[in-house]
Amino acid sequence: YDLYAGYGAEFGGVSVDLCVWTYTYPQDSGNNDPGELSDAVLSVGFAGLSAAVYDNIAGSSGDAYYTLSYGYEAFSILVGKNDLRGNNDDDSDNDMTHVDLSYAYNDNLSFTLSQQVDQEQDNGKPKWVVSYSLPLGE
């Protein structure tokens, strides 16, 4: 189950969005553990530039994910940083930064090239994502 609650507004060209979401996974035994993964998300944007902070509020890990992005017409770039702040001192070795370059061909079709930039995993190969969406009703 994915549960979301939030509020977004725009003030003089500055957009602000604050939300909380949680993902609950039913177990084989029939028990649900609410808040297995819960994030508080704050995003702020202005003139195509936006920044967001995703703070894991479930458990005691305190992991966070940060993004900074810019979009102009059909093109966009996003830099994301995963900050694993768990109890293990070696967690900083698992932090990851990636860059996504995207192009929206039209309202339905987009292409993204994603590359991890701070660690060599997957032989340093970039990931391609092609997204196609179908409008459901008008």
XYZ file of C-alpha atoms in Angstrom:
138
model
C 0.000 0.000 0.000
C 1.340 3.436 -0.902
C -0.042 6.260 1.225
C 0.651 9.938 0.475
C -0.301 13.213 2.167
C 1.018 16.638 1.327
C 0.537 20.229 0.344
C 1.967 22.238 -2.516
C 1.673 25.926 -3.350
C 3.256 28.689 -5.390
C 4.221 32.081 -4.010
C 5.441 34.728 -6.454
C 6.899 32.161 -8.870
C 8.437 30.000 -6.124
C 6.873 26.559 -5.790
C 6.954 24.713 -2.473
C 5.811 21.166 -1.835
C 5.839 19.282 1.456
C 4.613 15.720 1.680
C 4.930 12.491 3.618
C 4.628 9.078 2.073
C 4.817 5.560 3.366
C 5.017 2.192 1.679
C 3.547 -0.768 3.536
C 4.264 -4.297 2.380
C 1.872 -7.086 3.403
C 3.764 -10.014 4.874
C 3.089 -13.665 4.124
C 1.762 -14.059 7.671
C -0.934 -11.483 6.969
C 0.614 -8.818 9.219
C 1.286 -5.322 7.905
C 4.120 -3.224 9.249
C 3.118 0.414 8.613
C 6.031 2.697 7.959
C 8.503 0.132 6.665
C 9.613 2.896 4.325
C 8.426 6.419 5.091
C 9.821 9.675 3.733
C 9.199 13.325 4.454
C 9.851 15.277 1.248
C 10.421 19.010 0.868
C 10.916 20.497 -2.587
C 11.373 24.094 -3.691
C 11.472 25.356 -7.263
C 11.908 28.570 -9.216
C 12.290 29.283 -12.948
C 13.072 25.700 -13.982
C 15.466 25.054 -11.077
C 14.352 22.834 -8.210
C 15.835 21.188 -5.140
C 14.377 18.404 -3.019
C 15.224 16.610 0.209
C 13.825 13.131 0.907
C 14.335 12.263 4.591
C 13.704 8.691 5.708
C 11.633 9.098 8.870
C 11.033 5.376 9.405
C 13.227 3.506 11.841
C 16.451 4.981 13.108
C 18.613 5.048 9.986
C 17.990 8.681 9.051
C 19.026 8.049 5.443
C 18.398 10.912 3.036
C 18.305 11.560 -0.701
C 18.917 14.992 -2.245
C 18.207 16.212 -5.762
C 19.008 19.352 -7.696
C 17.464 19.687 -11.139
C 16.993 22.132 -13.962
C 14.672 21.944 -16.928
C 14.482 24.056 -20.068
C 11.897 23.326 -22.718
C 12.202 19.590 -23.558
C 15.564 19.071 -21.811
C 16.361 18.493 -18.146
C 19.228 17.483 -15.892
C 19.015 16.041 -12.398
C 21.809 15.353 -9.921
C 20.850 12.998 -7.095
C 22.848 12.127 -3.971
C 21.997 9.201 -1.701
C 23.245 9.842 1.859
C 23.256 6.648 3.933
C 23.566 7.814 7.541
C 22.978 4.531 9.330
C 24.753 3.309 12.433
C 27.580 1.731 10.427
C 30.616 4.012 9.965
C 31.240 2.424 6.553
C 27.869 3.633 5.180
C 29.531 6.645 3.538
C 31.275 4.165 1.235
C 27.823 3.172 -0.055
C 26.631 6.736 -0.754
C 25.908 7.274 -4.423
C 25.665 10.266 -6.740
C 24.063 10.009 -10.162
C 23.275 12.334 -13.050
C 20.193 11.989 -15.245
C 19.937 13.742 -18.618
C 16.426 13.699 -20.077
C 14.663 14.715 -23.259
C 10.877 14.827 -23.603
C 10.060 14.161 -27.246
C 6.414 15.004 -26.599
C 3.874 14.773 -23.750
C 3.925 10.963 -23.935
C 7.464 9.913 -24.877
C 10.699 10.731 -23.042
C 14.261 9.438 -22.917
C 16.649 9.481 -19.948
C 20.328 8.635 -19.715
C 21.395 7.932 -16.119
C 24.997 7.579 -14.980
C 26.409 6.903 -11.540
C 29.331 9.304 -11.185
C 31.062 8.664 -7.861
C 31.547 4.893 -7.711
C 32.256 2.280 -10.316
C 29.394 -0.163 -10.285
C 27.910 -2.057 -13.190
C 31.195 -1.503 -15.079
C 30.431 2.215 -15.271
C 27.799 1.641 -17.941
C 25.052 4.290 -18.236
C 21.412 3.272 -17.970
C 18.877 4.207 -20.637
C 15.235 4.682 -19.744
C 12.501 5.155 -22.329
C 9.139 6.213 -20.903
C 5.842 6.175 -22.726
C 2.586 7.181 -21.079
C -0.954 6.786 -22.305
C -3.511 9.459 -21.429
C -6.563 8.000 -19.686
C -9.511 10.221 -20.446
C -9.580 13.918 -21.086
